[in-house]
mmCIF file of N, CA and C in Angstrom:
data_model
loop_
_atom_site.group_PDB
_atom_site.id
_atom_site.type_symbol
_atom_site.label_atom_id
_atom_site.label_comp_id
_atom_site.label_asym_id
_atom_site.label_seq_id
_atom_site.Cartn_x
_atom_site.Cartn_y
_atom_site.Cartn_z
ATOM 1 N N UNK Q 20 -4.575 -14.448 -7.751
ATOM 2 C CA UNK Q 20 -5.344 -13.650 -8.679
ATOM 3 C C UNK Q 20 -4.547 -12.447 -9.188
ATOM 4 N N UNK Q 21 -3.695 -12.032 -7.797
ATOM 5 C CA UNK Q 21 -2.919 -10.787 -8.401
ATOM 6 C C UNK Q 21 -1.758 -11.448 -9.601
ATOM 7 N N UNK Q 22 -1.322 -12.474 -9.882
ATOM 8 C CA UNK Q 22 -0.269 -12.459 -10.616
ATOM 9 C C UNK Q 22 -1.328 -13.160 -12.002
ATOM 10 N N UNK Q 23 -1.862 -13.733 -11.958
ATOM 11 C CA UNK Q 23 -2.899 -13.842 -13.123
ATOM 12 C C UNK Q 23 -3.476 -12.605 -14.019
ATOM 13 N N UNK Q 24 -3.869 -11.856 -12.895
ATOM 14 C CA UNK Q 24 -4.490 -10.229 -13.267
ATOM 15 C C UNK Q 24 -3.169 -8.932 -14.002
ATOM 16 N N UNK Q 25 -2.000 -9.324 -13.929
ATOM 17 C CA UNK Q 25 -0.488 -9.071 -13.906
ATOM 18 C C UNK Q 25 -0.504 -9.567 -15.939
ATOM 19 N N UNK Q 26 -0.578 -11.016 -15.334
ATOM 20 C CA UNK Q 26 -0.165 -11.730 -16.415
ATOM 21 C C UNK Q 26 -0.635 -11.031 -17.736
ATOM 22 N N UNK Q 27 -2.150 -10.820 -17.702
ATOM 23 C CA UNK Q 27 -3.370 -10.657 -18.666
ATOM 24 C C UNK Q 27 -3.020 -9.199 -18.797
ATOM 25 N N UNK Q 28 -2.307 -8.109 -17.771
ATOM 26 C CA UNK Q 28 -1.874 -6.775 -18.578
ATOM 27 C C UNK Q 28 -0.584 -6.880 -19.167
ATOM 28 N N UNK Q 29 -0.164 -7.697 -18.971
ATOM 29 C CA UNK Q 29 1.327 -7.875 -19.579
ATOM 30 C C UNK Q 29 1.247 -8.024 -21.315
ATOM 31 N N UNK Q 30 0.187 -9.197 -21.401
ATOM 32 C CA UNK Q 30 -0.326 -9.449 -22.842
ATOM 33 C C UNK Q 30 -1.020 -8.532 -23.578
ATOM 34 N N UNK Q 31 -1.383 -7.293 -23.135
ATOM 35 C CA UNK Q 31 -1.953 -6.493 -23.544
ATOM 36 C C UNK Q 31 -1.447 -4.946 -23.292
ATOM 37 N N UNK Q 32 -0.270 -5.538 -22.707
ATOM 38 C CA UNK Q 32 0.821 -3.733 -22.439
ATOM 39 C C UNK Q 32 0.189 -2.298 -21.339
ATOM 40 N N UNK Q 33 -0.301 -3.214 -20.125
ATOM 41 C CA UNK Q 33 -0.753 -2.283 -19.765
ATOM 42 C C UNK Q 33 -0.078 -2.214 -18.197
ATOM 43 N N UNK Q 34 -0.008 -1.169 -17.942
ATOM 44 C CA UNK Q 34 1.356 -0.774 -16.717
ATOM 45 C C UNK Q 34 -0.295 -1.316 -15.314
ATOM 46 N N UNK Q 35 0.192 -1.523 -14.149
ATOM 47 C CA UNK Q 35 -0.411 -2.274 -13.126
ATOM 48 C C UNK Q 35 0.184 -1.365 -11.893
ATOM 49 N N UNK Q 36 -0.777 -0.312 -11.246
ATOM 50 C CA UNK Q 36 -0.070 0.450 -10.529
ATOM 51 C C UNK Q 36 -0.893 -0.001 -8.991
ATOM 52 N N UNK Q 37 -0.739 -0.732 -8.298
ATOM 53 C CA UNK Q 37 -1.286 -1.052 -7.137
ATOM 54 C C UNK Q 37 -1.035 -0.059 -6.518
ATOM 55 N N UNK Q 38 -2.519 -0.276 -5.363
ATOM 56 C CA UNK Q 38 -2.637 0.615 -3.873
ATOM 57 C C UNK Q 38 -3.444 -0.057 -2.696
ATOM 58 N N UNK Q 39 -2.651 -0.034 -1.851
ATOM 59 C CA UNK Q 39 -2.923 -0.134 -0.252
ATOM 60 C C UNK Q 39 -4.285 0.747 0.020
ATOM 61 N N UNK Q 40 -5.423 0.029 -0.369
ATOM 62 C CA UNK Q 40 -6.529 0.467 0.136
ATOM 63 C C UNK Q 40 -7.218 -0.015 1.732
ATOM 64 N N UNK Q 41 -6.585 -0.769 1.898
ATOM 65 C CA UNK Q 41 -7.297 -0.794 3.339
ATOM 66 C C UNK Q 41 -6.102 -1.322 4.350
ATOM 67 N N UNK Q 42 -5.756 -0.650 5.167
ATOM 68 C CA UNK Q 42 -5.031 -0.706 6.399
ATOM 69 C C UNK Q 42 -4.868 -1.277 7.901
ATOM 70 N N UNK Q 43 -4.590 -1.894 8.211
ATOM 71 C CA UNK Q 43 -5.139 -2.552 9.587
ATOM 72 C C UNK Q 43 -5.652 -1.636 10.576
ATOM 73 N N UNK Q 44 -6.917 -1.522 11.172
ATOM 74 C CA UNK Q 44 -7.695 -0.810 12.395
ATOM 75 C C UNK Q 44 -8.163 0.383 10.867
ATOM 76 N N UNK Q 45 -8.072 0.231 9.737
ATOM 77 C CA UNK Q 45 -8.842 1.197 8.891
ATOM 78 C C UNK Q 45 -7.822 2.964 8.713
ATOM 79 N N UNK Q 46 -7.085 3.317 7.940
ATOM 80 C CA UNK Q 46 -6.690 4.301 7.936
ATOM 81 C C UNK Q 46 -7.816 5.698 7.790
ATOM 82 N N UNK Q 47 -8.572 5.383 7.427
ATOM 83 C CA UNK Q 47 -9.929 6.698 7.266
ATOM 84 C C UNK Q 47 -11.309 6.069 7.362
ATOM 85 N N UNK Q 48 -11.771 4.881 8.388
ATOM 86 C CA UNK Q 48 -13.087 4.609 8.245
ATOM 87 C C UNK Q 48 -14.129 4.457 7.504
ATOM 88 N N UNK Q 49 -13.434 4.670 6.284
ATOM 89 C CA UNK Q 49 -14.256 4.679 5.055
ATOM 90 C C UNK Q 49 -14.887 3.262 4.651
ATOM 91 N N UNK Q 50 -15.942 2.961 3.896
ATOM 92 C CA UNK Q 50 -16.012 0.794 3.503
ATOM 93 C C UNK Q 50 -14.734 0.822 2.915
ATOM 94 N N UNK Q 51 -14.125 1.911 2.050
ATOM 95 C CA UNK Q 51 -13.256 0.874 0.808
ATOM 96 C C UNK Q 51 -11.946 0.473 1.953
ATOM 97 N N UNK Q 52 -11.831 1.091 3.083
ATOM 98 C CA UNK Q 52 -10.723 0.996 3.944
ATOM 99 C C UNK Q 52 -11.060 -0.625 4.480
ATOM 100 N N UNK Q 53 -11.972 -1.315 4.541
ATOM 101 C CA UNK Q 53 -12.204 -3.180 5.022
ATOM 102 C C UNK Q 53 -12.943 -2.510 6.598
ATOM 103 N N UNK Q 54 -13.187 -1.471 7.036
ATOM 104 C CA UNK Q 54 -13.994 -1.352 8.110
ATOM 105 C C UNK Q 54 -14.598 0.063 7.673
ATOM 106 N N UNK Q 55 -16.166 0.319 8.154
ATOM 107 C CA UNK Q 55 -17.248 0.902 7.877
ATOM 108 C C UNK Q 55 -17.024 1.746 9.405
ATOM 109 N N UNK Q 56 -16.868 2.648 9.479
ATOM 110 C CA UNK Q 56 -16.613 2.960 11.120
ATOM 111 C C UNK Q 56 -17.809 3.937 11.402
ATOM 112 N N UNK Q 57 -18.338 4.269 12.478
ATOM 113 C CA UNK Q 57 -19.294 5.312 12.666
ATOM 114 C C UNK Q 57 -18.737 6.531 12.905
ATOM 115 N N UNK Q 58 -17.552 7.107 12.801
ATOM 116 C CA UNK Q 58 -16.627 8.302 12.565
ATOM 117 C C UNK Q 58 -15.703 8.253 11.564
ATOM 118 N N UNK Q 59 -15.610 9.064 10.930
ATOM 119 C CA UNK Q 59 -14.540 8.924 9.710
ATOM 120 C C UNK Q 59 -12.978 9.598 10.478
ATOM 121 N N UNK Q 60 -12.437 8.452 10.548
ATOM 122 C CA UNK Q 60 -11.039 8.438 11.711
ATOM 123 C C UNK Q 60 -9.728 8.037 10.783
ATOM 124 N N UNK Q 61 -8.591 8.636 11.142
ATOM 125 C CA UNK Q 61 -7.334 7.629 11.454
ATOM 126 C C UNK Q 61 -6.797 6.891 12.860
ATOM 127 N N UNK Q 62 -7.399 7.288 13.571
ATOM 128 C CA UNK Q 62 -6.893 7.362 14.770
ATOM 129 C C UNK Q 62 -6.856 5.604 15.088
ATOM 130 N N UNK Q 63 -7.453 4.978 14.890
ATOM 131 C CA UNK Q 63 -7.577 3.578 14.679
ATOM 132 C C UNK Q 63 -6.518 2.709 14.456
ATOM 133 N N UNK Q 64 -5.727 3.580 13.302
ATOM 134 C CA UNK Q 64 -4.389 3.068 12.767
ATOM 135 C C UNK Q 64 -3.376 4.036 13.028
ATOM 136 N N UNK Q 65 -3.102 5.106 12.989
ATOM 137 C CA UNK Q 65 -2.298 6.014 13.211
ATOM 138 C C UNK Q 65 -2.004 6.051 14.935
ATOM 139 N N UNK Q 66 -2.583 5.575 16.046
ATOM 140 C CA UNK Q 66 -2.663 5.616 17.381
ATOM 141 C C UNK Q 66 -1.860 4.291 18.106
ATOM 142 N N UNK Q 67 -1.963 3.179 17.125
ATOM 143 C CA UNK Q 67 -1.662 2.126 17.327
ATOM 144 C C UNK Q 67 -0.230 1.497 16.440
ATOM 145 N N UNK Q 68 0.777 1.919 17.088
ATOM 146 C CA UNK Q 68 1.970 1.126 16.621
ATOM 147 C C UNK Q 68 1.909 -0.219 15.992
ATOM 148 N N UNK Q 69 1.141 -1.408 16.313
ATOM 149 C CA UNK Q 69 0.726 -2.274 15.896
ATOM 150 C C UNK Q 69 0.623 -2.435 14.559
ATOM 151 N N UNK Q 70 -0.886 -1.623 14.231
ATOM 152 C CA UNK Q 70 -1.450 -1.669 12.949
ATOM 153 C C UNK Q 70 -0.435 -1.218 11.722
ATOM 154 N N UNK Q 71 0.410 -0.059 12.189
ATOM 155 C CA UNK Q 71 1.750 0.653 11.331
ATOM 156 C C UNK Q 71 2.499 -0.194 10.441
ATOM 157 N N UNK Q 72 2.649 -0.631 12.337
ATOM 158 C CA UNK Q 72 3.971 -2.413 11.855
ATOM 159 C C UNK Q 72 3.519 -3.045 10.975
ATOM 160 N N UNK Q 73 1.897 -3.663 10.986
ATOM 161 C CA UNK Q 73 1.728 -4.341 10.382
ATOM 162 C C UNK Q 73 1.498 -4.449 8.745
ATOM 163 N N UNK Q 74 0.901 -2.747 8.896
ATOM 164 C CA UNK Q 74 0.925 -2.243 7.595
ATOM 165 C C UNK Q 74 2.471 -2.459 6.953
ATOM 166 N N UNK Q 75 2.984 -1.921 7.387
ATOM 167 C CA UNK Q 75 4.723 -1.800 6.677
ATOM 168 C C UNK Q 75 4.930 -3.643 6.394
ATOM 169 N N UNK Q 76 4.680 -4.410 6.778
ATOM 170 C CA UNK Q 76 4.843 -5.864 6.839
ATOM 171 C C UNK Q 76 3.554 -5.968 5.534
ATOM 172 N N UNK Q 77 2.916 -5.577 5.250
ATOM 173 C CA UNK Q 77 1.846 -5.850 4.035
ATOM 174 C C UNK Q 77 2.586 -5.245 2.650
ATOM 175 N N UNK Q 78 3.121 -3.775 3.038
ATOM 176 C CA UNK Q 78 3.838 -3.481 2.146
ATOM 177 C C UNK Q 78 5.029 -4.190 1.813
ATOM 178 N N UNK Q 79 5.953 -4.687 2.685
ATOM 179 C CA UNK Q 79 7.193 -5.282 2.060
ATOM 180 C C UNK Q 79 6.667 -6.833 1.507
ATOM 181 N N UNK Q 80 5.287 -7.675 2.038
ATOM 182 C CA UNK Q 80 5.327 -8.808 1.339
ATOM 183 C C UNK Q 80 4.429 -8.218 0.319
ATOM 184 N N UNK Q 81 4.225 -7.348 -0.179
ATOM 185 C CA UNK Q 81 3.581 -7.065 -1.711
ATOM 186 C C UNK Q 81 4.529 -7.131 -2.435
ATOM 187 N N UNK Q 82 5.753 -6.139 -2.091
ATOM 188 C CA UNK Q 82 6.777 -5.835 -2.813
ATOM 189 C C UNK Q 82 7.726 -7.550 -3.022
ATOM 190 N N UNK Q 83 7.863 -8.413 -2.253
ATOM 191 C CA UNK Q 83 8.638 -8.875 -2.398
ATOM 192 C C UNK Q 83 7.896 -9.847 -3.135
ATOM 193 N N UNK Q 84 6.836 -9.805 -3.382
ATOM 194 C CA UNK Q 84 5.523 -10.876 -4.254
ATOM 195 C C UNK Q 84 6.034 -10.731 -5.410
ATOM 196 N N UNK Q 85 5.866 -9.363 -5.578
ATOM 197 C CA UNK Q 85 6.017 -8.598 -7.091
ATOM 198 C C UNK Q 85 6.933 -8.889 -7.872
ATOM 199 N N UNK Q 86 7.967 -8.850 -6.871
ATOM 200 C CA UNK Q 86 9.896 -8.805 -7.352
ATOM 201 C C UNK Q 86 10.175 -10.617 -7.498
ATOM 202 N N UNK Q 87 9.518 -11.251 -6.910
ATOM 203 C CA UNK Q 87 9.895 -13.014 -6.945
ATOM 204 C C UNK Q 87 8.752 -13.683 -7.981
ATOM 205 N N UNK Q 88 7.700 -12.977 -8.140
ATOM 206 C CA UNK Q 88 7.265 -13.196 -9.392
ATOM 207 C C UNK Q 88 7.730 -12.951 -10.949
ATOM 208 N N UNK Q 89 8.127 -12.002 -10.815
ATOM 209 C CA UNK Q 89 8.836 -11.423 -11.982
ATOM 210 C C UNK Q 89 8.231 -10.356 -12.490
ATOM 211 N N UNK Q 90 7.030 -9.825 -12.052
ATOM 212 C CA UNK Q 90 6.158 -8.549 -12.133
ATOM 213 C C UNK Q 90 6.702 -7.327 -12.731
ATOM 214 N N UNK Q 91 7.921 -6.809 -12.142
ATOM 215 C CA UNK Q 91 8.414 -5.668 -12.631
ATOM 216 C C UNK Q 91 8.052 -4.848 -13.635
ATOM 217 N N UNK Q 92 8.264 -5.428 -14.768
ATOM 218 C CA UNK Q 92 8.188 -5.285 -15.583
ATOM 219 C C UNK Q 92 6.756 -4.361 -16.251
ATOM 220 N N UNK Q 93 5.531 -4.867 -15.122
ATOM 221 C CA UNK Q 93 4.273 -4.273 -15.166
ATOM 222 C C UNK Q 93 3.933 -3.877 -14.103
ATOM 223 N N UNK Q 94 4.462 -4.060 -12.990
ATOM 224 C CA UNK Q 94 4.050 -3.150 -11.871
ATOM 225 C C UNK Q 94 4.973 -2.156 -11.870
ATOM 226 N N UNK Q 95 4.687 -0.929 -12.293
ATOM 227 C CA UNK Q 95 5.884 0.213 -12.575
ATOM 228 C C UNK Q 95 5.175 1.231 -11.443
ATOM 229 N N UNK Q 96 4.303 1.091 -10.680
ATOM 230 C CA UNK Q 96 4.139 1.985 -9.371
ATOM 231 C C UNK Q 96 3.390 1.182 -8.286
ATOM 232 N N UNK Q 97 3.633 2.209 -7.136
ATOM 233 C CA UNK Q 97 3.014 1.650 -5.918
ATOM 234 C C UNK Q 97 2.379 2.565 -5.194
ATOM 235 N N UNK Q 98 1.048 2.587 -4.639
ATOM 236 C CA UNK Q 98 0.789 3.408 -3.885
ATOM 237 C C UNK Q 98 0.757 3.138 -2.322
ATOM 238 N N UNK Q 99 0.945 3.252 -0.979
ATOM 239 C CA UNK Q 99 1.526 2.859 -0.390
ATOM 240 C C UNK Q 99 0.480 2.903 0.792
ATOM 241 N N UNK Q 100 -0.805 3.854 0.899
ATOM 242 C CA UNK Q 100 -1.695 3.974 1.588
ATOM 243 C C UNK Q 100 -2.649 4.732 1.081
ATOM 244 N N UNK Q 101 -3.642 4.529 0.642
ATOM 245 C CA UNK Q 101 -5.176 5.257 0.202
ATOM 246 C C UNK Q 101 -5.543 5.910 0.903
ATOM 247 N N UNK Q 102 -5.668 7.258 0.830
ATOM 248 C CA UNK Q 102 -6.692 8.279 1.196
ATOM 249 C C UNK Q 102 -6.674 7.982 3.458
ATOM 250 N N UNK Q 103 -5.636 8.110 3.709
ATOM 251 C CA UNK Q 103 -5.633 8.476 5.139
ATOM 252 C C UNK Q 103 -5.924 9.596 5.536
ATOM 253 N N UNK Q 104 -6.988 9.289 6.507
ATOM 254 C CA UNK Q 104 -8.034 10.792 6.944
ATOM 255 C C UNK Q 104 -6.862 11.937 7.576
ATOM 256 N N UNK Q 105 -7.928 12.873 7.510
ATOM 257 C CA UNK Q 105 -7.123 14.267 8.241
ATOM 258 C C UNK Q 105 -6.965 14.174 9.120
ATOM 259 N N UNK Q 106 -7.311 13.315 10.342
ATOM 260 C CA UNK Q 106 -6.971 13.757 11.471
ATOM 261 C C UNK Q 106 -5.666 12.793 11.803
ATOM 262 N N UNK Q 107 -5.169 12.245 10.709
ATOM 263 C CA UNK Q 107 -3.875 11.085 10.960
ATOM 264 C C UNK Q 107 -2.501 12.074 11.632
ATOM 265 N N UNK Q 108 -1.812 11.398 12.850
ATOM 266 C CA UNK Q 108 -0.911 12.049 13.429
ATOM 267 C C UNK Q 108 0.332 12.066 12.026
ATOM 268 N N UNK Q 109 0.682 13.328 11.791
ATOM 269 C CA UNK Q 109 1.206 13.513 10.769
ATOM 270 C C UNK Q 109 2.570 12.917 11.219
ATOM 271 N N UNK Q 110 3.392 12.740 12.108
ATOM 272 C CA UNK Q 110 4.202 12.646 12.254
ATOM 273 C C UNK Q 110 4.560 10.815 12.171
ATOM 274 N N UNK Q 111 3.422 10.303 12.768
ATOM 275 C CA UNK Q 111 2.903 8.782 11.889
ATOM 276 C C UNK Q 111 3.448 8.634 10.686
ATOM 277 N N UNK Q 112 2.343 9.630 9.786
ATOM 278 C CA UNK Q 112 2.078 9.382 8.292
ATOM 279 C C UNK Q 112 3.440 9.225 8.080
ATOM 280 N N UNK Q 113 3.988 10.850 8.126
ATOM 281 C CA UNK Q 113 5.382 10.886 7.348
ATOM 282 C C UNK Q 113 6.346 9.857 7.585
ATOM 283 N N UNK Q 114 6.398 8.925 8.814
ATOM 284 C CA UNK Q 114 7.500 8.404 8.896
ATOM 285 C C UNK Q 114 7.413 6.719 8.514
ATOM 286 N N UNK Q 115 5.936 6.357 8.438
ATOM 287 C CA UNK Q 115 5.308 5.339 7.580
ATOM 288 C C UNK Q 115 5.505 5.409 6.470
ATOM 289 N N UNK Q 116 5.380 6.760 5.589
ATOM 290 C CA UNK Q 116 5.736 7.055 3.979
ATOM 291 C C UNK Q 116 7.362 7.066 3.859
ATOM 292 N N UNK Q 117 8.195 7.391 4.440
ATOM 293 C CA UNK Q 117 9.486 6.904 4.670
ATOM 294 C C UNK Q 117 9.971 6.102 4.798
ATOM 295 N N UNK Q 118 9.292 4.920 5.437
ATOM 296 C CA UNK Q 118 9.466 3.774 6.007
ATOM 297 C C UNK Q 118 9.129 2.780 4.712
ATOM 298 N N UNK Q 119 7.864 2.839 4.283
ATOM 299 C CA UNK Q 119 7.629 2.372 3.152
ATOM 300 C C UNK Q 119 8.076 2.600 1.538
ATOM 301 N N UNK Q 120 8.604 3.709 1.449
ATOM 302 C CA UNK Q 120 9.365 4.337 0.248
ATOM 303 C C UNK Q 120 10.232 3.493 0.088
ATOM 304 N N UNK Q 121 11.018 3.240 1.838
ATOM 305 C CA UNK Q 121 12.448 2.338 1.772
ATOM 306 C C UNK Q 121 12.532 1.036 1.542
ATOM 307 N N UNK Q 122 11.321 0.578 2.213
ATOM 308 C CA UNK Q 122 10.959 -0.739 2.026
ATOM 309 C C UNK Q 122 11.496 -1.232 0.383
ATOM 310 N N UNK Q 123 10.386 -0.658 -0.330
ATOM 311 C CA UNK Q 123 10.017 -0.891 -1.853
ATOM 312 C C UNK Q 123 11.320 -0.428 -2.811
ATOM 313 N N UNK Q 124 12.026 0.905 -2.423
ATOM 314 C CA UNK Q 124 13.113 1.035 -2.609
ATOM 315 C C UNK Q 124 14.092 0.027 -3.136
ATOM 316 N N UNK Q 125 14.282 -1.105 -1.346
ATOM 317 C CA UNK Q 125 15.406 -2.035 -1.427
ATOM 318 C C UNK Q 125 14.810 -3.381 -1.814
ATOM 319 N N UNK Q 126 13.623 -3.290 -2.375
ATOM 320 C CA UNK Q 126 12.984 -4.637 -2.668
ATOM 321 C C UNK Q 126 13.103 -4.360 -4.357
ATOM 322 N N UNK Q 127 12.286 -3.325 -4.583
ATOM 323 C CA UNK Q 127 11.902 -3.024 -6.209
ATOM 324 C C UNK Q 127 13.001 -2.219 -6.983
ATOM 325 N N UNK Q 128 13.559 -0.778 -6.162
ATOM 326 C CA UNK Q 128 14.508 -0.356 -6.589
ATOM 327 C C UNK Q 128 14.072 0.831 -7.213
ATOM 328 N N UNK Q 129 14.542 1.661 -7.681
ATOM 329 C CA UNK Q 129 14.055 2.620 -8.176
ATOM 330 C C UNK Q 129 13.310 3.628 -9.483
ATOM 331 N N UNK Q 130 12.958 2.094 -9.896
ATOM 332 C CA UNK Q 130 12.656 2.016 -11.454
ATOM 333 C C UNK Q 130 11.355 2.179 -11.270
ATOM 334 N N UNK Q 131 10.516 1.611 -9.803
ATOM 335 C CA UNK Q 131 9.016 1.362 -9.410
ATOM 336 C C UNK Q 131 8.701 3.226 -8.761
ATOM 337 N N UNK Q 132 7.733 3.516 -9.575
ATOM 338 C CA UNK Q 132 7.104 5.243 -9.057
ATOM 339 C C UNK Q 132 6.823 4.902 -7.580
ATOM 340 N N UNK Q 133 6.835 5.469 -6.835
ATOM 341 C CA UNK Q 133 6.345 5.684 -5.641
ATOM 342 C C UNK Q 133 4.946 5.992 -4.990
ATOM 343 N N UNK Q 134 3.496 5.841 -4.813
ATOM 344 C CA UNK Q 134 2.827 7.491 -4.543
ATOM 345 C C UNK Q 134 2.288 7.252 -3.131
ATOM 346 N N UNK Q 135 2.544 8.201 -2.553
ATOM 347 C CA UNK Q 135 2.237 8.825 -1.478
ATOM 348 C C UNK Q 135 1.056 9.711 -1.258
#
């Protein structure tokens, strides 16, 4: 659907800026995060090395979707994680947003915006 949905802004000139709205174990408990939590948390994902990994593994097969499709061209940004709550171990965040910058970096290159 995503490269169909791609296709149809392409024909109509419109830039396609994806975002990582929902995170494994939920980055802020929120619904749009894929879990409804009864505390509005990071701790879920930010606590658990796991979920990180796995996140960073969602990000590089987006990126490498994008780039073997031929997308470029209309995916001119990425956002890399939606709205991660306040109480996320910052030292997590930052090195996930590093981690993922690089990812997309050596996949997309530096033509693709970044947002953090």
């Amino acid at each position: 659907y995503f490269v169909r949905l791609v296709s149809w802004c392409r024909q109509e000139g419109i830039q396609v800026w994806p975002d990582l709205h929902t995170a494994p174990g939920s980055q802020n408990g929120f619904d749009n995060s894929g879990q409804f939590l009864q505390k509005q948390t990071c701790a879920n994902w930010s606590k658990n090395p796991k979920h990180v990994k796995r996140t960073l593994g969602i990000v590089q097969s987006i990126a490498e979707h994008i780039k073997d499709d031929g997308l470029e061209d209309v995916v001119t940004g990425f956002g890399v994680l939606n709205e991660p709550f306040a109480d996320c171990d910052i030292n997590v965040i930052k090195q996930f947003n590093n981690d993922a910058l690089r990812i997309i970096r050596d996949i997309l290159g530096t033509k693709t915006m970044v947002f953090i």
